[in-house]
C-alpha atoms as an extended CHARMM CRD file, in Angstrom:
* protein
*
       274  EXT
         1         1  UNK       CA            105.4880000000      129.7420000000       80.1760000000  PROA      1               0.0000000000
         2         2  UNK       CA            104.1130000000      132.8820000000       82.0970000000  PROA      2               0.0000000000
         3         3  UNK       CA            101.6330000000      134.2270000000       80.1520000000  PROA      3               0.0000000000
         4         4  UNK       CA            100.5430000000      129.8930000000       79.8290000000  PROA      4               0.0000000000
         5         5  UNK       CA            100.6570000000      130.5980000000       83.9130000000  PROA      5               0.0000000000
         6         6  UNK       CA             98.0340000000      133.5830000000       84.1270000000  PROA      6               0.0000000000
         7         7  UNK       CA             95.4940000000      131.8980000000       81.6680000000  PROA      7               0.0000000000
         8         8  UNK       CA             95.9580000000      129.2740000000       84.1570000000  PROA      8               0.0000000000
         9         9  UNK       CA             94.9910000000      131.1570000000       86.7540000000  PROA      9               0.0000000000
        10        10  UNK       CA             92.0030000000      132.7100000000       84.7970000000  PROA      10              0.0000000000
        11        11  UNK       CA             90.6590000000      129.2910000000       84.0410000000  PROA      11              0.0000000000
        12        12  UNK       CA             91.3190000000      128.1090000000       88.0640000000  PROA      12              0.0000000000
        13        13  UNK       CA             89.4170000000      131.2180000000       88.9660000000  PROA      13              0.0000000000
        14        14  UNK       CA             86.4260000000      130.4050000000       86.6580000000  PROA      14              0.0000000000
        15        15  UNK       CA             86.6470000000      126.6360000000       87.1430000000  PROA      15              0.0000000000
        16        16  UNK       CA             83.0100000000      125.2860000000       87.8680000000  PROA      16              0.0000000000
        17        17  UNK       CA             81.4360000000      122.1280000000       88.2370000000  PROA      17              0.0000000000
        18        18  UNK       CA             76.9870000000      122.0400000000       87.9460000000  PROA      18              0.0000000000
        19        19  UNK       CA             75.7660000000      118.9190000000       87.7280000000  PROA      19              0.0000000000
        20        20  UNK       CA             71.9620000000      117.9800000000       88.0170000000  PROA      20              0.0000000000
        21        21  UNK       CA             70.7090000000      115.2260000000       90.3770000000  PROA      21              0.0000000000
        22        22  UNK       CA             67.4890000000      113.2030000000       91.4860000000  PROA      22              0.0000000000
        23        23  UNK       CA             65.8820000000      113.7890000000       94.4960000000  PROA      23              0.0000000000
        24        24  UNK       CA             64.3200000000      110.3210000000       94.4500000000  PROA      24              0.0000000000
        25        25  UNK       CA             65.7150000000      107.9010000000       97.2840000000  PROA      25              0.0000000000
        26        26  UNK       CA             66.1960000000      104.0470000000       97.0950000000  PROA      26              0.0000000000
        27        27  UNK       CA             65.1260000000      101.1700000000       99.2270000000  PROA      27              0.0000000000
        28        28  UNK       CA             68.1940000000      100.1130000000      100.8770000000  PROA      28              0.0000000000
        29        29  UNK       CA             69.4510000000       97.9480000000      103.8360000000  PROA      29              0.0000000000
        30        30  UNK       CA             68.4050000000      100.0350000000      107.2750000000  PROA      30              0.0000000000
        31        31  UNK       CA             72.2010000000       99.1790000000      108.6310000000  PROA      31              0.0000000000
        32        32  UNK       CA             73.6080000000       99.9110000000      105.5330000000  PROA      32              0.0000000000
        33        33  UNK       CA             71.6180000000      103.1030000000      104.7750000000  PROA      33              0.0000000000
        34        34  UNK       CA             72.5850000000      103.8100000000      108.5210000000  PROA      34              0.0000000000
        35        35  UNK       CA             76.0400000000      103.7270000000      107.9950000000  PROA      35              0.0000000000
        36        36  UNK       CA             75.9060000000      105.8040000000      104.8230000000  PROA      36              0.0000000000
        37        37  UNK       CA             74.3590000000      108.4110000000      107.2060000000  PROA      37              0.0000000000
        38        38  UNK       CA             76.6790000000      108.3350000000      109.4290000000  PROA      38              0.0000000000
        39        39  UNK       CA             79.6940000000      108.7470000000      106.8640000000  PROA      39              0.0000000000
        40        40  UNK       CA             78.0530000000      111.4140000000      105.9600000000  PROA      40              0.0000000000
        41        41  UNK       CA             77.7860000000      113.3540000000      109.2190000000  PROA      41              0.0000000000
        42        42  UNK       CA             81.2640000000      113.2320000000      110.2620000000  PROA      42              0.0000000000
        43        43  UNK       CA             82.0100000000      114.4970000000      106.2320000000  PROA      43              0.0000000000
        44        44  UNK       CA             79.9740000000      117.4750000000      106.7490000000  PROA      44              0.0000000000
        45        45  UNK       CA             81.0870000000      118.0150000000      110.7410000000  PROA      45              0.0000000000
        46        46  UNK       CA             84.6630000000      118.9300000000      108.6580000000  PROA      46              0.0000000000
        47        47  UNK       CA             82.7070000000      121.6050000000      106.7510000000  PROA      47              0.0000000000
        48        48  UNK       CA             82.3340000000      123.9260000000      109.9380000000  PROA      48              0.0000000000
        49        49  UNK       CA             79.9600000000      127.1650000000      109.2830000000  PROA      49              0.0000000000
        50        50  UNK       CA             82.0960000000      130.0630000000      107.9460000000  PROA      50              0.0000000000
        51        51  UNK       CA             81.3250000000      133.7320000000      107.0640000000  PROA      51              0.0000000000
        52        52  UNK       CA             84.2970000000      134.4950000000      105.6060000000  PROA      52              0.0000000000
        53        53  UNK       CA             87.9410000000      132.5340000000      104.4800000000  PROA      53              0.0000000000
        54        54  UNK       CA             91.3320000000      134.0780000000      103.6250000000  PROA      54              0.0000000000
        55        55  UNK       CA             94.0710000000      131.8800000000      103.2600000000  PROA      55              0.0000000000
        56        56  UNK       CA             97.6020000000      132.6590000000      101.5970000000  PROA      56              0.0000000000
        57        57  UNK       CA             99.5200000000      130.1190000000       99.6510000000  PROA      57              0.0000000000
        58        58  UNK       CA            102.2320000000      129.1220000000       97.4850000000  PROA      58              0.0000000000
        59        59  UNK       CA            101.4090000000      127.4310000000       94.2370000000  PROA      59              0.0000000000
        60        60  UNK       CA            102.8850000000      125.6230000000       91.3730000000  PROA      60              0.0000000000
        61        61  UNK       CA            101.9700000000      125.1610000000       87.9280000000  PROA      61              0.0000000000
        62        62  UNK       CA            103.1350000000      122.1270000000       85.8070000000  PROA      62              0.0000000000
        63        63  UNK       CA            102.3750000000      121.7760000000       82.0590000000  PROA      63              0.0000000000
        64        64  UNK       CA            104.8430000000      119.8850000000       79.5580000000  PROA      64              0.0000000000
        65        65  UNK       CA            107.1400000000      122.9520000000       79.4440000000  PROA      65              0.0000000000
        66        66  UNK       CA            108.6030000000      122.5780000000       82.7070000000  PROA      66              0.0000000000
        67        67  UNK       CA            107.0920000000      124.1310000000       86.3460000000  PROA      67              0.0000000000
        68        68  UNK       CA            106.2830000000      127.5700000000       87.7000000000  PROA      68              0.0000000000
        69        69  UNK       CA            105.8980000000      128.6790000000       90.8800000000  PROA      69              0.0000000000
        70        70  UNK       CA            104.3450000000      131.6860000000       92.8260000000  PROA      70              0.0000000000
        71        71  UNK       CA            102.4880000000      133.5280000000       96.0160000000  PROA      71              0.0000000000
        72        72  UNK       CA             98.7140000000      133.8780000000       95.6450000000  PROA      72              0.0000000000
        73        73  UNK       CA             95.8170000000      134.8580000000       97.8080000000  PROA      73              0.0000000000
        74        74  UNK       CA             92.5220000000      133.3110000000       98.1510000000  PROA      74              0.0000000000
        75        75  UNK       CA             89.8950000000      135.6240000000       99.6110000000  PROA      75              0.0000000000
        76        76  UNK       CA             86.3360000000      133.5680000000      100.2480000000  PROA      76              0.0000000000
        77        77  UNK       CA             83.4340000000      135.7910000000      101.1090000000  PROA      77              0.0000000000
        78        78  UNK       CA             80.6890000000      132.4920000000      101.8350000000  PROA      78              0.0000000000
        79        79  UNK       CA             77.6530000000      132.7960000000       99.2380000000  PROA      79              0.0000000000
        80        80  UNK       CA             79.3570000000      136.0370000000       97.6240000000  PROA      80              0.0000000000
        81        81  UNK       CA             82.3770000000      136.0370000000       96.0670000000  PROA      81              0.0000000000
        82        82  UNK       CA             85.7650000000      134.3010000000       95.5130000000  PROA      82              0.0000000000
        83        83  UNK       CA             88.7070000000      136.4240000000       94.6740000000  PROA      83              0.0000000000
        84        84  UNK       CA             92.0640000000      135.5220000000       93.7930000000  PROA      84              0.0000000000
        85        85  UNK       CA             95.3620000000      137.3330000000       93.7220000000  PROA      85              0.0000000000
        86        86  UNK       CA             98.7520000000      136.4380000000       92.4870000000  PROA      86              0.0000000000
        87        87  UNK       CA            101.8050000000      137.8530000000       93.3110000000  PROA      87              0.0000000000
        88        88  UNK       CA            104.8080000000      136.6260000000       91.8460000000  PROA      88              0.0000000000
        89        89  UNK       CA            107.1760000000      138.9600000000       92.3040000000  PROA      89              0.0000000000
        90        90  UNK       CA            108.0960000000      140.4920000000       96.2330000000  PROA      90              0.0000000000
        91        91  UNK       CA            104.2300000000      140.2800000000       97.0860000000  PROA      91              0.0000000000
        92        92  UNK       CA            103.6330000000      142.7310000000       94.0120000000  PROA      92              0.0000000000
        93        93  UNK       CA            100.1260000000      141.8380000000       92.7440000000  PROA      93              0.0000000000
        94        94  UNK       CA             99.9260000000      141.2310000000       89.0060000000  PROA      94              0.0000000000
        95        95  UNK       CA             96.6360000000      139.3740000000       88.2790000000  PROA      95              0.0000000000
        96        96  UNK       CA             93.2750000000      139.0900000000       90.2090000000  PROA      96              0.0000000000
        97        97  UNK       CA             90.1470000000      136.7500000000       89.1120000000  PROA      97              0.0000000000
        98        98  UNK       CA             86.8910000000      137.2370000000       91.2240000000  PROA      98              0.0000000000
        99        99  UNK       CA             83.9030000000      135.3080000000       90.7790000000  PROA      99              0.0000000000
       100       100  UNK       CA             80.1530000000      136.2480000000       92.1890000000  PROA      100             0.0000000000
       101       101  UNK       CA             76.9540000000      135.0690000000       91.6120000000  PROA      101             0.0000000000
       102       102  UNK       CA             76.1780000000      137.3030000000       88.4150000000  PROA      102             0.0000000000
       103       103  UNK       CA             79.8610000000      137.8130000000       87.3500000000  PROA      103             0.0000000000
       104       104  UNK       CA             83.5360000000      136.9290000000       86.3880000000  PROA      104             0.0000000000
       105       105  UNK       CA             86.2660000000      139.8270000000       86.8140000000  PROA      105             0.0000000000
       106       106  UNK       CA             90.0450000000      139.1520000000       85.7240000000  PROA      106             0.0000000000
       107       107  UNK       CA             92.2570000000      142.1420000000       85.7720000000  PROA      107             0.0000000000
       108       108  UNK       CA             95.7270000000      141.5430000000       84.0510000000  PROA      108             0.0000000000
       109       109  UNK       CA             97.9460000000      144.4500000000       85.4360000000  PROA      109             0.0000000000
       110       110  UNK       CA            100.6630000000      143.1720000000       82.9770000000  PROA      110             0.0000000000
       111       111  UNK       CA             98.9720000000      144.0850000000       79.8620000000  PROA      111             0.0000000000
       112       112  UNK       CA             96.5770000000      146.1290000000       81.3180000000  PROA      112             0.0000000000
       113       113  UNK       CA             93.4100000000      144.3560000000       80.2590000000  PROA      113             0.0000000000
       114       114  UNK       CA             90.3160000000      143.2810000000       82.4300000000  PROA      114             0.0000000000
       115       115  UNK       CA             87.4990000000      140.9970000000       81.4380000000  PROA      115             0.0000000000
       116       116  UNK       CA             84.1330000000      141.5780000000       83.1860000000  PROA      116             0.0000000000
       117       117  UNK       CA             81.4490000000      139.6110000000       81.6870000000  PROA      117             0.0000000000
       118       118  UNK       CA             77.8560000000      138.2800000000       83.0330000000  PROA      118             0.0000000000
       119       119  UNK       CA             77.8330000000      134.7540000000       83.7070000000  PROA      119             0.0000000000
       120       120  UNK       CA             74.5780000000      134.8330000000       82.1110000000  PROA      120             0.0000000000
       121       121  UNK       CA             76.6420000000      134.5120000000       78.9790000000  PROA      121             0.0000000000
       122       122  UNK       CA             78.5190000000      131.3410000000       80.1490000000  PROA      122             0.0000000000
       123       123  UNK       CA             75.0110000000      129.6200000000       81.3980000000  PROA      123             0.0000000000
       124       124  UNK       CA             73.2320000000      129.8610000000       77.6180000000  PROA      124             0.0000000000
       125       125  UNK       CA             76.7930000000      128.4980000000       76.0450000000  PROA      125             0.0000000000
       126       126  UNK       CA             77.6960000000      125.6060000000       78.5530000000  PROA      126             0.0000000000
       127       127  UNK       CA             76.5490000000      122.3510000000       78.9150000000  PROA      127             0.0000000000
       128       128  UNK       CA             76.2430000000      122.5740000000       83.1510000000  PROA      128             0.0000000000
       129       129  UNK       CA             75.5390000000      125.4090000000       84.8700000000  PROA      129             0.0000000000
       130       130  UNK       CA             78.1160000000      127.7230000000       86.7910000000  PROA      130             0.0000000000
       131       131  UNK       CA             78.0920000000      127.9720000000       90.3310000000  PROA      131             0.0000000000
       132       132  UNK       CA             79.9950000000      130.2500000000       93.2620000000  PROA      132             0.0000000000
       133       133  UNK       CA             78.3520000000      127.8300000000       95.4510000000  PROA      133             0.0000000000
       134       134  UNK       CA             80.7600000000      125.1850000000       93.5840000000  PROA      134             0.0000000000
       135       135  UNK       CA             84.0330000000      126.6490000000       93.1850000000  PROA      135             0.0000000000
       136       136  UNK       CA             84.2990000000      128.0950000000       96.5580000000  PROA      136             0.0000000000
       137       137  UNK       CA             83.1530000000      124.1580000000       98.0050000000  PROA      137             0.0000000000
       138       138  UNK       CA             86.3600000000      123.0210000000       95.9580000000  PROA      138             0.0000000000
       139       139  UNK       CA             88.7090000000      125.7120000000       97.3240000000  PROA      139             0.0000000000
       140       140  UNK       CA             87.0100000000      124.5280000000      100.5950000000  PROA      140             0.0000000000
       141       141  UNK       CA             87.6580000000      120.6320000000      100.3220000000  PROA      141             0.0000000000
       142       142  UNK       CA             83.6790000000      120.6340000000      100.7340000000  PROA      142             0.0000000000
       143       143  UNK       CA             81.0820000000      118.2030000000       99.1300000000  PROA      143             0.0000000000
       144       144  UNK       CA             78.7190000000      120.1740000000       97.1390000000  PROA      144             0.0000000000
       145       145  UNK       CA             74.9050000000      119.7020000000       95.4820000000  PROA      145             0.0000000000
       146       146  UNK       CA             73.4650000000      122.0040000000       92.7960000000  PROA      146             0.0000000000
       147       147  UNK       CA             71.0550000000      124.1730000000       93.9580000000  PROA      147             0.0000000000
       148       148  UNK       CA             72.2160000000      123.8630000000       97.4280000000  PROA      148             0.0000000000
       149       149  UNK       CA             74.6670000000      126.4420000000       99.5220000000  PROA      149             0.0000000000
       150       150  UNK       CA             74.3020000000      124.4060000000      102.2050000000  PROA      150             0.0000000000
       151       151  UNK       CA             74.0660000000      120.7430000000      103.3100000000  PROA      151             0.0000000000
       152       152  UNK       CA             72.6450000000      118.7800000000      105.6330000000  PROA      152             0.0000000000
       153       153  UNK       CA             72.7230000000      115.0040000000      107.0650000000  PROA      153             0.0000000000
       154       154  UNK       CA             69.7730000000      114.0070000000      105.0710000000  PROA      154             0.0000000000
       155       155  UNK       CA             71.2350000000      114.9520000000      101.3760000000  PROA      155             0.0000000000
       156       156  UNK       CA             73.1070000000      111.6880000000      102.3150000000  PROA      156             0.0000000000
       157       157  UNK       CA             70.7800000000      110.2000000000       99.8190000000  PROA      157             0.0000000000
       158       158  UNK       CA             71.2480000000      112.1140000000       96.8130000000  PROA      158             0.0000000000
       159       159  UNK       CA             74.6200000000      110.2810000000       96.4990000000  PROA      159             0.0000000000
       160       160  UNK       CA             75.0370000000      106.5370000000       95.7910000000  PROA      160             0.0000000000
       161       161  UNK       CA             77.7800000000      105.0960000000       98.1110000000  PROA      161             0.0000000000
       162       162  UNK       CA             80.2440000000      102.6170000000       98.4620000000  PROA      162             0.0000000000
       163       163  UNK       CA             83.0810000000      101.4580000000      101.0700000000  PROA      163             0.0000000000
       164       164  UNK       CA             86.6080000000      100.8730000000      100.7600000000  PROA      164             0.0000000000
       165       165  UNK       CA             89.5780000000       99.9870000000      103.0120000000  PROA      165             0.0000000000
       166       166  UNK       CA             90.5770000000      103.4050000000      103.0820000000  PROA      166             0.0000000000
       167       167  UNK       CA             86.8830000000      105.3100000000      103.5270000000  PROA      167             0.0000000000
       168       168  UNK       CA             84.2410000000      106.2580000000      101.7080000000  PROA      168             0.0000000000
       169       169  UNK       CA             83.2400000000      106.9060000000       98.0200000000  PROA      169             0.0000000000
       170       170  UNK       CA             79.8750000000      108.9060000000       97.3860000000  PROA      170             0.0000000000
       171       171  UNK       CA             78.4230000000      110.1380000000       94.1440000000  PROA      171             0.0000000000
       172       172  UNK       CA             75.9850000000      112.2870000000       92.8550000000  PROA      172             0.0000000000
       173       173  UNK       CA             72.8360000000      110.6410000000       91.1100000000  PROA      173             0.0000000000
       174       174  UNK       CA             71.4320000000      110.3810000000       88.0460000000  PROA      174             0.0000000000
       175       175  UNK       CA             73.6290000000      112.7840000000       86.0880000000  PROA      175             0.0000000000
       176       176  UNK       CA             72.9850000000      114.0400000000       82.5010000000  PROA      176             0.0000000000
       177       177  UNK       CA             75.7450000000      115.3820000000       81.3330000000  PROA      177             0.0000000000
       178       178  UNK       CA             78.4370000000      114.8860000000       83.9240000000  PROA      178             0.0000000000
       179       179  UNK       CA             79.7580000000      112.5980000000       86.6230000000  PROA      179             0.0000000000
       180       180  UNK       CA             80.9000000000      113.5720000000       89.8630000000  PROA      180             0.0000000000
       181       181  UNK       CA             82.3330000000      111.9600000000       92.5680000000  PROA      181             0.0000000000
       182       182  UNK       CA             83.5460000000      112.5280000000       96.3080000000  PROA      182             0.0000000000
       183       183  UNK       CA             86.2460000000      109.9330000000       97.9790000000  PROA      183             0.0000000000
       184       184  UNK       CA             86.8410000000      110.5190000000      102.1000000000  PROA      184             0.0000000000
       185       185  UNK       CA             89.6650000000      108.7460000000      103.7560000000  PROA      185             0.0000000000
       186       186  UNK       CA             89.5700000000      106.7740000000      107.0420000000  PROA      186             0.0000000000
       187       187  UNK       CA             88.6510000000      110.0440000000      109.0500000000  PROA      187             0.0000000000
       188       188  UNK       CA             85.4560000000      111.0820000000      106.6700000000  PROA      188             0.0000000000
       189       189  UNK       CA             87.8900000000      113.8360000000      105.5110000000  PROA      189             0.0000000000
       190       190  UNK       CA             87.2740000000      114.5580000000      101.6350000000  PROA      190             0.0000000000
       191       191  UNK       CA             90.5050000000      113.7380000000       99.5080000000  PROA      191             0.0000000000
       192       192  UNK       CA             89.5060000000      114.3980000000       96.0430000000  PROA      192             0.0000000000
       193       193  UNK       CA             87.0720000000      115.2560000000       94.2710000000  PROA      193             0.0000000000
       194       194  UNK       CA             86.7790000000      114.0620000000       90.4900000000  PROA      194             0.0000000000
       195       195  UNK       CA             84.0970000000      115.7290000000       88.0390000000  PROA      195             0.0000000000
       196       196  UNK       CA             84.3370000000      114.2040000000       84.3500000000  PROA      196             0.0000000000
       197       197  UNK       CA             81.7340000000      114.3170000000       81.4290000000  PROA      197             0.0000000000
       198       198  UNK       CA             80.0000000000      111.1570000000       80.1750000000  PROA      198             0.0000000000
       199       199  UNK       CA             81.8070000000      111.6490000000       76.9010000000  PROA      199             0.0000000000
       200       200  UNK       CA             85.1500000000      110.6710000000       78.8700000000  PROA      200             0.0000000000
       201       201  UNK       CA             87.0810000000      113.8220000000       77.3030000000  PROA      201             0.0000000000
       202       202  UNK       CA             86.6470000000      115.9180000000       80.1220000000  PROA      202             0.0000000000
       203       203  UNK       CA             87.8120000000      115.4720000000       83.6720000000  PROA      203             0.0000000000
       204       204  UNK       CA             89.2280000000      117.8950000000       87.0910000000  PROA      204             0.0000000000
       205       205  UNK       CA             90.3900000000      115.7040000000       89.7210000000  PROA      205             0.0000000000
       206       206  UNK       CA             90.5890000000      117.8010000000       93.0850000000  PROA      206             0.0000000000
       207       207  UNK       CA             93.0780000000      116.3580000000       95.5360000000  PROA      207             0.0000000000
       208       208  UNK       CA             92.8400000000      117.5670000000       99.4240000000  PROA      208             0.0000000000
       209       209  UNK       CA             95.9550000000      116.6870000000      101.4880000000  PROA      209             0.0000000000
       210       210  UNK       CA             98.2940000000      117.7800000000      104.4030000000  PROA      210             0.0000000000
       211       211  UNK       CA             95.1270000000      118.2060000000      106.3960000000  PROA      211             0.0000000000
       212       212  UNK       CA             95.3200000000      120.1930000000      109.7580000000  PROA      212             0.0000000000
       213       213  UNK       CA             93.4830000000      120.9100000000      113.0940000000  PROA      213             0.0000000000
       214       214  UNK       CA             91.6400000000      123.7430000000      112.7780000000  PROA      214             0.0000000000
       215       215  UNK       CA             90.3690000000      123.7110000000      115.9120000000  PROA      215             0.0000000000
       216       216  UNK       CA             87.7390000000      121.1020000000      116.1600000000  PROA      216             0.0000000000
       217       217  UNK       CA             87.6010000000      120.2660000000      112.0950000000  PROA      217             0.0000000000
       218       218  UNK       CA             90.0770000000      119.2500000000      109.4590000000  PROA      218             0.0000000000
       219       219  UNK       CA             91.5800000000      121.3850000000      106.5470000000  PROA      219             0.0000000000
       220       220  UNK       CA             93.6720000000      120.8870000000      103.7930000000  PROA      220             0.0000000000
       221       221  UNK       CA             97.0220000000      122.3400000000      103.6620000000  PROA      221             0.0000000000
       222       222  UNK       CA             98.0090000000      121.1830000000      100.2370000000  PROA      222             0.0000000000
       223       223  UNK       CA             95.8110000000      120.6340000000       97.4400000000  PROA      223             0.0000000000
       224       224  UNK       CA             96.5700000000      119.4790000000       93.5840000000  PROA      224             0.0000000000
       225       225  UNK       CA             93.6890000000      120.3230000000       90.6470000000  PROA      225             0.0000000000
       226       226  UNK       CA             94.7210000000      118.4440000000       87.5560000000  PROA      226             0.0000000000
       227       227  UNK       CA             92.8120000000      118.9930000000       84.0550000000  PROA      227             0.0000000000
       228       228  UNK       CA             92.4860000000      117.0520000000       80.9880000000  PROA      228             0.0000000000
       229       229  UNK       CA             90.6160000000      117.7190000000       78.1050000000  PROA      229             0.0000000000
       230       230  UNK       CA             90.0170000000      121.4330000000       78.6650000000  PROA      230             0.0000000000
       231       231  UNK       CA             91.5620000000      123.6560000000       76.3010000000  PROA      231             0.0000000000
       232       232  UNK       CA             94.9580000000      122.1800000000       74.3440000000  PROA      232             0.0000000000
       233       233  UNK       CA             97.0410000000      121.4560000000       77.2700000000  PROA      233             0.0000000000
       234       234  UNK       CA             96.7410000000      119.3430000000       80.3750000000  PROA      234             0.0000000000
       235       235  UNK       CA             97.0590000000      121.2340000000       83.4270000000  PROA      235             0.0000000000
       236       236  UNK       CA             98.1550000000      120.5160000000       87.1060000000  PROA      236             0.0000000000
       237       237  UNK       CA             98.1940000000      123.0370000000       89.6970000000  PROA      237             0.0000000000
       238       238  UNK       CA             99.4780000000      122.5850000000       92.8580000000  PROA      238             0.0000000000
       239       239  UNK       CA             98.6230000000      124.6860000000       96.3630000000  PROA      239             0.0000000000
       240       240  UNK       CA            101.2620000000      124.1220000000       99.1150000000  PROA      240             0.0000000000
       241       241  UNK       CA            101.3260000000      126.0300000000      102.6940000000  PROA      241             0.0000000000
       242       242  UNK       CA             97.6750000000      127.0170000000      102.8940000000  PROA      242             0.0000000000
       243       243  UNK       CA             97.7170000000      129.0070000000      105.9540000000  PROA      243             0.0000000000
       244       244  UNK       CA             94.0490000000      130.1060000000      106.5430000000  PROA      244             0.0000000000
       245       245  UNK       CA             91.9040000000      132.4320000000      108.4110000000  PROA      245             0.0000000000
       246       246  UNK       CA             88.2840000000      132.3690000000      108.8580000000  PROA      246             0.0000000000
       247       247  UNK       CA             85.4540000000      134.9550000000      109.9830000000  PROA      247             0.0000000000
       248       248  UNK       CA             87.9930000000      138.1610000000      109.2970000000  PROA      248             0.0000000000
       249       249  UNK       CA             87.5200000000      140.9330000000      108.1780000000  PROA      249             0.0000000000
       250       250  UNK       CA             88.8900000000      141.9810000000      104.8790000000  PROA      250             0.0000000000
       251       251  UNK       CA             88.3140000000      144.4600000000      101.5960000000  PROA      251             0.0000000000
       252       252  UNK       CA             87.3400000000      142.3100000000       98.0560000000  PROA      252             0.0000000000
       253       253  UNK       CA             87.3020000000      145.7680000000       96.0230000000  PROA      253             0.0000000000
       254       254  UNK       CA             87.9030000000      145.4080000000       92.1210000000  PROA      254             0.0000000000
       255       255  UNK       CA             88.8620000000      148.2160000000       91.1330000000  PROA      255             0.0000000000
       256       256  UNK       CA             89.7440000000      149.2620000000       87.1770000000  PROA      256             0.0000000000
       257       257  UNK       CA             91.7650000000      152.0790000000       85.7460000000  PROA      257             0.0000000000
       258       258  UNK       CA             90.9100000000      153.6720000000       82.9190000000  PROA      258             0.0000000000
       259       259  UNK       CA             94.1030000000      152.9640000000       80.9580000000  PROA      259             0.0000000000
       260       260  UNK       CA             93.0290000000      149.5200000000       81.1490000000  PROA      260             0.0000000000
       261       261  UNK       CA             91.5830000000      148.2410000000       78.2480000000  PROA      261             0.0000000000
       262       262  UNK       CA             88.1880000000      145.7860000000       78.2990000000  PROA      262             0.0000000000
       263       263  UNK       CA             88.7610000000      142.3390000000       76.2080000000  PROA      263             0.0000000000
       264       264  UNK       CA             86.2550000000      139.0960000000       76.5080000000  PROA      264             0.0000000000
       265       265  UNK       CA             87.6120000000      136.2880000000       78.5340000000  PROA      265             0.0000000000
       266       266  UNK       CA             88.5220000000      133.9640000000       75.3800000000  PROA      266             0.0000000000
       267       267  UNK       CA             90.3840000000      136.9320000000       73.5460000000  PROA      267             0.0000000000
       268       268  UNK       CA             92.5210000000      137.2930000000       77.8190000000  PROA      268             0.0000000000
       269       269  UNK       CA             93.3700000000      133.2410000000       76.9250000000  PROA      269             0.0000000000
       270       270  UNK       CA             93.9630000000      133.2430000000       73.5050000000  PROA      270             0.0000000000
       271       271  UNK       CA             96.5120000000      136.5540000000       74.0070000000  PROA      271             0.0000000000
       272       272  UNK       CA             98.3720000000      133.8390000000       76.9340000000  PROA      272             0.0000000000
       273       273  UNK       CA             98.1650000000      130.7850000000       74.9120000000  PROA      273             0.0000000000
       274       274  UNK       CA             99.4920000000      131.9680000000       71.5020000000  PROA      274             0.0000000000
């Protein structure tokens, strides 16, 4: 069940979601394009401008052999990197995944192996295209476009919308290979979002909840990624108790001894998953 935890982690840490979408708008109803806009607005005014985030957190993974908990934390440097460290025992770090624009690091103290591959690689064998931009907007409980790092009132109409009792839902357009959707609650807060390929064999569902002041926006405290399709095994991983910090100062170093030996991220999974 540990070694199932640390691919886990490597997969979380590489987790993307690209998904190509029109540009072209649609005639609508003024009031109800109006109120789509508005939505919208108060969605993005909870995505305040950050330079950096840091938060720590507690986190539990559940697959059909029972649950595992542990420490981790999430360093966010905006447009970057994202860098993630687990500590399960006494705050001792034992694996570290860090994601830039151009690369994926995983360093596996416990075996003493690190992957460090171009994400060129990933782009030329993957069906959507793999974004920091993304991954740190789902760590962030943020609404995302390809292409874009950030948003504005008017990308309101790249998403088709409709309204519920209980908010908002808003998805992408026109998507080739993938579907992705946004739901907000009654506050314009974002409360999941679900990505899923056309095929129906695929799917992450992001749940935000727990949400706290933070000062003039809203943030999640608690959030739940649950996988199907991907790999062999379905996957649900839990974050409880995020305590963050934003605009600090902090070092996102990655660092690799030379007794550590250099394997390809599918030989790191396939060593945790036999």
């Amino acid at each position: 069940m540990k070694r199932f935890v640390w691919a886990a982690i490597a997969a979380l840490g590489i987790m993307f979601v690209g998904c190509k979408t029109s540009h072209i708008g649609e005639k609508r109803d003024i009031s109800e394009e109006q109120s789509e806009k508005g939505a919208f607005a108060d969605c993005l005014k909870n995505s305040v401008d950050y330079t950096t985030y840091s938060a720590k957190t507690s986190f539990v993974v559940t697959t059909g052999a029972g649950n595992l908990k542990s420490k981790a934390t999430i360093r966010i440097v905006k447009d970057k990197v994202i860098q993630i460290s687990v500590q399960p025992f006494l705050g001792i770090e034992m694996f570290r995944v860090q994601l830039t624009n151009d690369s994926v690091w995983i360093l596996d103290k416990m075996g003493k192996r690190y992957v460090a591959e171009s994400i060129i690689a990933y782009k030329s064998k993957l069906p959507v295209d793999l974004s920091l931009a993304t991954v740190q907007a789902l760590f962030l409980g943020r609404p995302f476009l390809p292409g874009k790092n950030i948003l504005e009132v008017s990308d309101y109409r790249n998403f088709s919308w409709t309204e519920e009792k209980s908010g908002w839902l808003f998805s992408m357009k026109e998507l080739a290979t993938f579907s992705c959707l946004f739901a907000m609650d009654g506050l314009f807060r974002l409360k999941e979002t679900r990505v899923a390929d056309l095929a129906g064999q695929m799917q992450v569902n992001w749940n935000y909840s727990g949400f706290i002041n933070q000062g003039g926006f809203w943030f999640p405290s608690e959030m739940e990624v649950r996988t199907s399709g991907i790999g062999k095994k379905n996957l649900s991983i839990r974050l409880e108790n995020i305590d963050p910090e934003w605009n600090k100062t902090f070092n996102v170093s990655f660092s690799v001894s030379s007794q550590y030996r250099k394997v390809s991220v599918r030989d790191l999974l396939n060593m945790f998953l036999k």
